[in-house]
PDB file of C-alpha atoms in Angstrom:
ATOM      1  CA  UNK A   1     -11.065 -16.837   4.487  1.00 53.00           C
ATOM      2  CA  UNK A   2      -9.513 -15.787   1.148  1.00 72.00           C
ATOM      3  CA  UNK A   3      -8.069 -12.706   0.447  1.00 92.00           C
ATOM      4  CA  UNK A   4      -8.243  -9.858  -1.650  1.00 96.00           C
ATOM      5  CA  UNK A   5      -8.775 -11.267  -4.985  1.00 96.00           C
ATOM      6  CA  UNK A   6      -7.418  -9.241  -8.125  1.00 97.00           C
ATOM      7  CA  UNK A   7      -7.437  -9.980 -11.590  1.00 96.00           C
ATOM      8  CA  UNK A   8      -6.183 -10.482 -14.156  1.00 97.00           C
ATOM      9  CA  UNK A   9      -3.169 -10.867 -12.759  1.00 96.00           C
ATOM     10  CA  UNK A  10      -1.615  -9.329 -15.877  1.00 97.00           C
ATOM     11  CA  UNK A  11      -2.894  -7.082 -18.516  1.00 97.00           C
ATOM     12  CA  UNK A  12      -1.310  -6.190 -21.602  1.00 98.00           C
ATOM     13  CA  UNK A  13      -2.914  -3.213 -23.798  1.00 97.00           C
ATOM     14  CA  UNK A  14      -1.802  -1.498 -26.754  1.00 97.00           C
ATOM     15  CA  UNK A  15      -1.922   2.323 -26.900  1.00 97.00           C
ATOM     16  CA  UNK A  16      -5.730   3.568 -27.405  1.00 97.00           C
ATOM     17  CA  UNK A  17      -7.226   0.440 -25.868  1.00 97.00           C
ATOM     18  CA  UNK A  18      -9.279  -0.190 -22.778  1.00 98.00           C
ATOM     19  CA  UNK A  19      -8.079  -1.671 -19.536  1.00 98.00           C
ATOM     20  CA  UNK A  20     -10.594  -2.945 -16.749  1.00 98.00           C
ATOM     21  CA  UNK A  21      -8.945  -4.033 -13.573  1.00 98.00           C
ATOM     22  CA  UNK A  22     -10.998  -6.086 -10.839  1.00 98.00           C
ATOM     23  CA  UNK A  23     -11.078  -6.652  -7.287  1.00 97.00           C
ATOM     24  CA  UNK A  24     -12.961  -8.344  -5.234  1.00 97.00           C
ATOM     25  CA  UNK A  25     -12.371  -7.948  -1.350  1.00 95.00           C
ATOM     26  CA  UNK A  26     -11.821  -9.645   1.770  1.00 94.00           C
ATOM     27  CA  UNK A  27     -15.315 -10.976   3.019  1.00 91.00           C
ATOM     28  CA  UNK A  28     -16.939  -9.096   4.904  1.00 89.00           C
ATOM     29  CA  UNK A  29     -15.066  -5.952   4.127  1.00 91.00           C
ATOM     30  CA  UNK A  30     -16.963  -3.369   2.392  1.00 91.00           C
ATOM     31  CA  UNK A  31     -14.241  -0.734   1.776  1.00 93.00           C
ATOM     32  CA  UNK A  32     -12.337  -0.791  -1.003  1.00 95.00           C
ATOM     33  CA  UNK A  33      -8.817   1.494  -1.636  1.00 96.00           C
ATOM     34  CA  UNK A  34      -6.950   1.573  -5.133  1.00 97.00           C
ATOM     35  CA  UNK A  35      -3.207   2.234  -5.343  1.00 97.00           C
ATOM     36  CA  UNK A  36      -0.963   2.382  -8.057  1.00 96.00           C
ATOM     37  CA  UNK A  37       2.744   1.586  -8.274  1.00 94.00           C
ATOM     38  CA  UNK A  38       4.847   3.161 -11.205  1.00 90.00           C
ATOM     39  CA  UNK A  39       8.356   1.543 -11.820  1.00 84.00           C
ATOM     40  CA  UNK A  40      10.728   2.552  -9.262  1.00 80.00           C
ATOM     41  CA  UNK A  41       8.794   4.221  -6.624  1.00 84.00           C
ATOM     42  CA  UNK A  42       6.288   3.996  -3.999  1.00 87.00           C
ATOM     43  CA  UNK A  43       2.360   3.412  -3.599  1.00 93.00           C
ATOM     44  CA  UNK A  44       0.328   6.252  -4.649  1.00 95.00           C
ATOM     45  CA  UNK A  45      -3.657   6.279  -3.643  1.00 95.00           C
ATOM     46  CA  UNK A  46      -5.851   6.636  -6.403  1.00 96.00           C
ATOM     47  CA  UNK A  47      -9.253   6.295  -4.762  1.00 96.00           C
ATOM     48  CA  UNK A  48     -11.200   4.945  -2.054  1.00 95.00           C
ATOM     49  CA  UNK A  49     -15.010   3.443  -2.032  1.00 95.00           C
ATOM     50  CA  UNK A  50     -17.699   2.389   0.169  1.00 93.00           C
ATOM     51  CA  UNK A  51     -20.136   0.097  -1.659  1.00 88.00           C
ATOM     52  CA  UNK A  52     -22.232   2.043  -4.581  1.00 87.00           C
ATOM     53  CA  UNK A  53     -20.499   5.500  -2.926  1.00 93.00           C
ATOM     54  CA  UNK A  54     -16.789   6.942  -3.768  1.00 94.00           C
ATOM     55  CA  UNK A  55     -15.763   8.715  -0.588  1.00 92.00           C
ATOM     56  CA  UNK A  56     -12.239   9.867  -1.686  1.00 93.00           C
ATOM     57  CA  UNK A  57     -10.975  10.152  -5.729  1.00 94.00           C
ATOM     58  CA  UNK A  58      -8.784  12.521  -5.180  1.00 93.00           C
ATOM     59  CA  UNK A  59      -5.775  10.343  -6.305  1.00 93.00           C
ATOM     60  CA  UNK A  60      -7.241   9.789  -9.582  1.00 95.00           C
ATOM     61  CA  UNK A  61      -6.125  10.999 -12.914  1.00 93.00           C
ATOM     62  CA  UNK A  62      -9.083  13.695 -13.809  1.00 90.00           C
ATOM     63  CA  UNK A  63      -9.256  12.220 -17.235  1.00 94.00           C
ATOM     64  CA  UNK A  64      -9.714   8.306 -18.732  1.00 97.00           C
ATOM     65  CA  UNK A  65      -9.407   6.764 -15.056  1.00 97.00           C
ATOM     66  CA  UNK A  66     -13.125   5.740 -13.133  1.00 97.00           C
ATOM     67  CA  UNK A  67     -13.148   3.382 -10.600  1.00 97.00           C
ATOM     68  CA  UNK A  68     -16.912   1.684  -9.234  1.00 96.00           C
ATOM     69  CA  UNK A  69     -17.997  -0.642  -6.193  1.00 95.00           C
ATOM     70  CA  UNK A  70     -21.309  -1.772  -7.253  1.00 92.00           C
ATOM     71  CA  UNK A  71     -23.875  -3.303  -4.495  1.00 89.00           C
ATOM     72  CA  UNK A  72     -23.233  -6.738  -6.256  1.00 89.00           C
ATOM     73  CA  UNK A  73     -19.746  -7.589  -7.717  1.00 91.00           C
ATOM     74  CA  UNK A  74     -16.455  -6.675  -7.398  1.00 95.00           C
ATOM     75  CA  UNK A  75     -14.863  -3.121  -7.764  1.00 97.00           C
ATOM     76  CA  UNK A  76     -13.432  -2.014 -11.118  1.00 97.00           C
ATOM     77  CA  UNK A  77     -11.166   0.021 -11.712  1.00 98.00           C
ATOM     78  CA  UNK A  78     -11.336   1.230 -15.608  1.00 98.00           C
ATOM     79  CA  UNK A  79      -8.590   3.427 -17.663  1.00 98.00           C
ATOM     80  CA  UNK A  80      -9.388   4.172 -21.260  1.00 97.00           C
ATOM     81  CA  UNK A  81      -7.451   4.873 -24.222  1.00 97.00           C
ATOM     82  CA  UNK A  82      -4.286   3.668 -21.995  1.00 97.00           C
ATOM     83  CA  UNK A  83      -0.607   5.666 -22.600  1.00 96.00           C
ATOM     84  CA  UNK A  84       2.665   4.241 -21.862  1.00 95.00           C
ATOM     85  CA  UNK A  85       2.456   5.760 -18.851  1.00 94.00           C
ATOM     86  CA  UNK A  86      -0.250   3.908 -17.575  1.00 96.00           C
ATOM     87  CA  UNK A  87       2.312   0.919 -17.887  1.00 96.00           C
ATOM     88  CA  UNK A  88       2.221  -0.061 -13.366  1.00 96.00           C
ATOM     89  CA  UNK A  89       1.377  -1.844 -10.888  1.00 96.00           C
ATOM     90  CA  UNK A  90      -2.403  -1.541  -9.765  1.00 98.00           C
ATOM     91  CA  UNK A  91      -2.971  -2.359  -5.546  1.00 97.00           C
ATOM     92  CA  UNK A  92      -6.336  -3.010  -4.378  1.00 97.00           C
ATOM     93  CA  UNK A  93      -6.930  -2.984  -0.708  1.00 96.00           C
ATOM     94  CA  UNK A  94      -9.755  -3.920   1.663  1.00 95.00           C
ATOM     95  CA  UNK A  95     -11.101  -2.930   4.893  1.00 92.00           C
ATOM     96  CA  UNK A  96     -14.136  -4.071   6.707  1.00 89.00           C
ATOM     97  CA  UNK A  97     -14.901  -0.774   8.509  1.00 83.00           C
ATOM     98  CA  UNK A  98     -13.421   2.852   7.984  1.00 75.00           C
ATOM     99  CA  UNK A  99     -10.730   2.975  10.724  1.00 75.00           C
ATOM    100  CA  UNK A 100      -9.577  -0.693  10.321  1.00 81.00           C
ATOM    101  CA  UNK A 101      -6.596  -1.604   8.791  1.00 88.00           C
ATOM    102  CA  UNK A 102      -6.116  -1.910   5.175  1.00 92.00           C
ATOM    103  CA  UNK A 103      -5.400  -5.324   3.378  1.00 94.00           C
ATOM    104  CA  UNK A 104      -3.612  -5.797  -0.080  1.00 95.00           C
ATOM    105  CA  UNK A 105      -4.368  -7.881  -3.206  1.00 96.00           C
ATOM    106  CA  UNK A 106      -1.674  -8.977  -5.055  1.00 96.00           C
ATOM    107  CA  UNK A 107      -1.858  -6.560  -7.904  1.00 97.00           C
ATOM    108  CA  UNK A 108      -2.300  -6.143 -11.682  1.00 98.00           C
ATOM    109  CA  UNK A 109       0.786  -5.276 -13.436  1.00 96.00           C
ATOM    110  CA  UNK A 110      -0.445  -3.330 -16.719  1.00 97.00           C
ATOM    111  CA  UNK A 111       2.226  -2.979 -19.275  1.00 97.00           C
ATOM    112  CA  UNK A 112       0.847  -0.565 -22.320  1.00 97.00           C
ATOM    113  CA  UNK A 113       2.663  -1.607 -25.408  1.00 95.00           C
TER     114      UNK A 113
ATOM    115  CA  UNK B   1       6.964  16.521  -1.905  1.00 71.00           C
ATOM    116  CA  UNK B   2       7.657  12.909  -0.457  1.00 83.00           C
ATOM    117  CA  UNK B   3       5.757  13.276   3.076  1.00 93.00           C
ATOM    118  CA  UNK B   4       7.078  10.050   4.390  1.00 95.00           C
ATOM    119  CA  UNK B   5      10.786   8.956   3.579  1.00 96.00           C
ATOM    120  CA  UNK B   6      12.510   5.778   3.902  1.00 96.00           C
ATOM    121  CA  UNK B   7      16.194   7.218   3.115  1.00 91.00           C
ATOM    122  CA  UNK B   8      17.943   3.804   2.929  1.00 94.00           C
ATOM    123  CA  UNK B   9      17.022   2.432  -0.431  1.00 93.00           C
ATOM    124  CA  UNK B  10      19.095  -1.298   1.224  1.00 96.00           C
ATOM    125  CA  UNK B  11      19.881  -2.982   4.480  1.00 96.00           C
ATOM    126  CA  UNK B  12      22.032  -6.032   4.847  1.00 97.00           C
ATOM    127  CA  UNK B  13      22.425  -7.800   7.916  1.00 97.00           C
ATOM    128  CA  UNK B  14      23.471 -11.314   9.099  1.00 97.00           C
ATOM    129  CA  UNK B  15      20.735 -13.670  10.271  1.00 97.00           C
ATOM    130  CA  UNK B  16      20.200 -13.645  13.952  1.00 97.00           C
ATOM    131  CA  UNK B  17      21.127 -10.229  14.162  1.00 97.00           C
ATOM    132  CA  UNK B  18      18.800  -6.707  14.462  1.00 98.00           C
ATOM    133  CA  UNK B  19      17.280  -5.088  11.228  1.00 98.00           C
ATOM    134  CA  UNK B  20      16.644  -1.621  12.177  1.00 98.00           C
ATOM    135  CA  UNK B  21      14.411  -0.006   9.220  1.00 98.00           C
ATOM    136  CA  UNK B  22      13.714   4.041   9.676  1.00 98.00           C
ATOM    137  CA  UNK B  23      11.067   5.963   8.479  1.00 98.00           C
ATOM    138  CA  UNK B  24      10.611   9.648   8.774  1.00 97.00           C
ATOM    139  CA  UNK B  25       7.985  12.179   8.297  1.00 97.00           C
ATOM    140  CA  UNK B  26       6.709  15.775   7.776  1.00 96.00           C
ATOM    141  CA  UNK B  27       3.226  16.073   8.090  1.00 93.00           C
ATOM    142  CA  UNK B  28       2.378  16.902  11.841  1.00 93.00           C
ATOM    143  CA  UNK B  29      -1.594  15.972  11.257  1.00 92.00           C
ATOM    144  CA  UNK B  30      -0.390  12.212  10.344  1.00 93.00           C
ATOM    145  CA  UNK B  31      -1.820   9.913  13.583  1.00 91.00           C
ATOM    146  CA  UNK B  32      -1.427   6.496  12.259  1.00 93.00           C
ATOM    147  CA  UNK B  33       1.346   4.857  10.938  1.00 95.00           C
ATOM    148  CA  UNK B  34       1.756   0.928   9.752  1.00 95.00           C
ATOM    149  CA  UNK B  35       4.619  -1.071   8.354  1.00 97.00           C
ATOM    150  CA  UNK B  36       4.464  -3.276   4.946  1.00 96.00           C
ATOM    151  CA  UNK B  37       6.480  -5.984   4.000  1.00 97.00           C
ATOM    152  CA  UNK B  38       6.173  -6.596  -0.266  1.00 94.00           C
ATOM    153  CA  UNK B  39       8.156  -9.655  -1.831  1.00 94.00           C
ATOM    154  CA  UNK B  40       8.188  -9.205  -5.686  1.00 89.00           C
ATOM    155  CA  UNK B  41       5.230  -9.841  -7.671  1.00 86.00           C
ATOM    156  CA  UNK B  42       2.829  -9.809  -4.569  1.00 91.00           C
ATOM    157  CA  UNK B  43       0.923  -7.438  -2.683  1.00 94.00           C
ATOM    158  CA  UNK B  44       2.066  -5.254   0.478  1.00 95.00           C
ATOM    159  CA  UNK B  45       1.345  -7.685   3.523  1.00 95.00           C
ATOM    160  CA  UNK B  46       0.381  -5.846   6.944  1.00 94.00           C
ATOM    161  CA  UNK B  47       3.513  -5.864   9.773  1.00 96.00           C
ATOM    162  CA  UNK B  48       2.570  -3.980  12.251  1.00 96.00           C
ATOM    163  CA  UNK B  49       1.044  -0.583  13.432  1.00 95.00           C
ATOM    164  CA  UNK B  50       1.618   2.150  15.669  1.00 95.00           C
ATOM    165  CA  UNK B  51      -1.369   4.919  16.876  1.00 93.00           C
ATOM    166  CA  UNK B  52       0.600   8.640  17.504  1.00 93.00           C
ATOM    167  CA  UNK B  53      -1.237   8.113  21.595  1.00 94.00           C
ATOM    168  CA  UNK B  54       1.662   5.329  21.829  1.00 96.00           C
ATOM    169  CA  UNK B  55       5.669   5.257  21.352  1.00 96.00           C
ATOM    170  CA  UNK B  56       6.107   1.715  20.887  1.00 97.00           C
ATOM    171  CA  UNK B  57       4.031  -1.769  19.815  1.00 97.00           C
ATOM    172  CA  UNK B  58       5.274  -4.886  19.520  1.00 97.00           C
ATOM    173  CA  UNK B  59       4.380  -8.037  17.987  1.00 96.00           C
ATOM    174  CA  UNK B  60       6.390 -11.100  18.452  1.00 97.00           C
ATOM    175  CA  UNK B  61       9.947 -10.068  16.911  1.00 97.00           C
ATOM    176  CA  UNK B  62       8.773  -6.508  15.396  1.00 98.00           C
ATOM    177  CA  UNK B  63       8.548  -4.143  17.609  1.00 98.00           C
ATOM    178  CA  UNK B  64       7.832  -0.452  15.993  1.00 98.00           C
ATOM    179  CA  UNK B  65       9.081   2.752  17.808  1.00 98.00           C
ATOM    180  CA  UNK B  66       7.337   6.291  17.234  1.00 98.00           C
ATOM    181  CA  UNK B  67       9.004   9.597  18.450  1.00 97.00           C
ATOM    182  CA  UNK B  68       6.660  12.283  17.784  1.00 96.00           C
ATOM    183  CA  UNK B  69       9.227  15.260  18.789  1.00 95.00           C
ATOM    184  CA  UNK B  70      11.510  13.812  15.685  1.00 96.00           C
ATOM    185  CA  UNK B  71       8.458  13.080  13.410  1.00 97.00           C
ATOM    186  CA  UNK B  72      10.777   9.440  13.254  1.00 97.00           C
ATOM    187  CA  UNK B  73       9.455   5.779  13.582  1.00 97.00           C
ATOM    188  CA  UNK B  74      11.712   2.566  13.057  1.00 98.00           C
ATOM    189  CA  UNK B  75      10.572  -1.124  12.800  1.00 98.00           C
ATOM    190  CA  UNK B  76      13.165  -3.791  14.675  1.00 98.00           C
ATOM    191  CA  UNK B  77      13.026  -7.029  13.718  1.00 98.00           C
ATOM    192  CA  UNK B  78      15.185  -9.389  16.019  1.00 97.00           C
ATOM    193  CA  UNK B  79      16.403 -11.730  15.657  1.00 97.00           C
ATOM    194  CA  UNK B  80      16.423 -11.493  11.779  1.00 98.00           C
ATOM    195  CA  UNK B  81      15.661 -14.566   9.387  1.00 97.00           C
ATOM    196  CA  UNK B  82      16.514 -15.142   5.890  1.00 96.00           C
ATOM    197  CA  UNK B  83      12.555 -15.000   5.576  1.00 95.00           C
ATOM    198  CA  UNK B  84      12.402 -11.087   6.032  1.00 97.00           C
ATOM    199  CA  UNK B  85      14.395 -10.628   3.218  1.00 97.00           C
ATOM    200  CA  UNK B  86      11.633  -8.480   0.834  1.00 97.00           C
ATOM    201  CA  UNK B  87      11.379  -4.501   0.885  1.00 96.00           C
ATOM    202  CA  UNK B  88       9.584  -2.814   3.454  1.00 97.00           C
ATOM    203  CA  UNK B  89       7.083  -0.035   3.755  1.00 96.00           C
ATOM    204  CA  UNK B  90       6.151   2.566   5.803  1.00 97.00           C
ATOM    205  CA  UNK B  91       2.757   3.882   5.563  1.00 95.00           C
ATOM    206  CA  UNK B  92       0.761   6.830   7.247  1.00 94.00           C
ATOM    207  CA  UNK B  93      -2.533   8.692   7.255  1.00 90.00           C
ATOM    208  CA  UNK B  94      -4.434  11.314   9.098  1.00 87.00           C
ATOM    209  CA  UNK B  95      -7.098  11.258  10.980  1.00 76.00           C
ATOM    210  CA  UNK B  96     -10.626  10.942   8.902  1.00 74.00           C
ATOM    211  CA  UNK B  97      -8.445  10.321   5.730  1.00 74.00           C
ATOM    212  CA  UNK B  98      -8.127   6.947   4.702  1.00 81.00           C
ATOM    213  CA  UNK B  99      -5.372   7.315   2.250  1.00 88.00           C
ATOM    214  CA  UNK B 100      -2.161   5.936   2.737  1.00 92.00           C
ATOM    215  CA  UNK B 101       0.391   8.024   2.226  1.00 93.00           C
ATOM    216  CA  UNK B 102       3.958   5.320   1.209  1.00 95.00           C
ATOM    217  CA  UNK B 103       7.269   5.903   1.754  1.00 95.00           C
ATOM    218  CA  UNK B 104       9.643   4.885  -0.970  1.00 94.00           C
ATOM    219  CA  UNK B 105      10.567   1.094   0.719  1.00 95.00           C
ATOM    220  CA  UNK B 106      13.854  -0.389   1.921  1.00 96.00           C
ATOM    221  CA  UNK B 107      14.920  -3.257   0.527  1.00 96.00           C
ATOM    222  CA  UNK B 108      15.704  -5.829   4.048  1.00 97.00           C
ATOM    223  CA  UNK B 109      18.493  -8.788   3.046  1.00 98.00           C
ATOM    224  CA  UNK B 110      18.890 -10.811   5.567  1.00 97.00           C
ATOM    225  CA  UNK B 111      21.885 -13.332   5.090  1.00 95.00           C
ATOM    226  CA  UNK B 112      22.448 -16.848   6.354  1.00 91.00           C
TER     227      UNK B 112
END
């Protein structure tokens, strides 16, 4: 059974562009959590979705950050006109029910040039 | 406000020997707490996990330890291998909310 799947696995962007990160979960699982990393500290949550539904964004940058979990596909999680700041490591996670226990992808690491 | 805190940024200890990894927190409405292990360039991978109903779970040679009173859990790992050498994370959340809220990580080096 494969795991979370993330990619790419690395993602450079210059100031102003678009970045679209991707994960696809654990079979099975139909929850999906975002985290995000910055240099030098800890895992922050971004947002969590259930399949076509976000249940919990309140991690998320109000402005240029949207994250989806269509029926079909993987979820994406999209930042436009990226900063420097955006420059981190990007955690997707998976569950297959609400109260189970969360699983991690191996990350994008966005650098913003 | 850091709600959980791992205040040992490093841990060295000699293979063989007990790693003893601390974790404390201030939010009384946390119920769940779990343990990550991350090696660079990968994802957090699941240790263990401890419900607030219980004070201690083990799993082969991690056991984790939960005192409520002292809002205070620790992660043993004996006898420590060269292996378990990556940073390690202590997670929490609260009831109905599924966010995890991450300590800062210790960094475990265990030597031969």
């Amino acid at each position: 059974n494969a795991g979370v799947m993330q990619n790419p696995r690395h993602l450079v962007r210059r100031r102003g562009q678009e970045a679209r990160l991707r994960c696809s979960p654990m079979k099975g699982h139909s929850h999906v959590y975002w985290y995000r990393q910055l240099p030098e500290e800890g895992l922050k949550f971004m947002v969590y979705l259930q399949k076509e539904n976000i249940i919990d964004e309140s991690g998320m940058p109000k402005e240029r950050f949207s994250a989806e979990f269509p029926k079909e596909g993987p979820s994406i999680l999209r930042i436009q006109q990226v900063v420097r700041g955006d420059s981190a490591a990007y955690f997707c996670a998976s569950s297959p029910s609400f109260a189970d226990t969360q699983y991690f992808g191996p990350g994008t690491r966005l650098t913003v040039l | 406000d850091q709600q959980v805190k791992q205040n040992s940024p490093s841990l060295s200890v000699q293979e063989g020997r007990i790693s003893i990894l601390n974790c404390d927190y201030t939010n009384s409405m946390f119920d769940y707490f779990l343990w990550y292990k991350k090696y660079p360039a990968e994802g957090p991978t699941f240790l263990i996990s401890i419900s607030s109903i219980k004070d201690k779970n083990e799993d082969g040679r991690f056991t984790v330890f939960l005192n409520k009173s002292a809002k205070h859990l620790s992660l043993h790992i004996v006898p420590s291998q060269p292996g378990d050498s990556a940073v390690y994370f202590c997670a929490a959340n609260a009831g109905n909310n599924r966010k995890l809220i991450w300590g800062l990580g210790t960094s475990l080096a265990v030597n031969p």
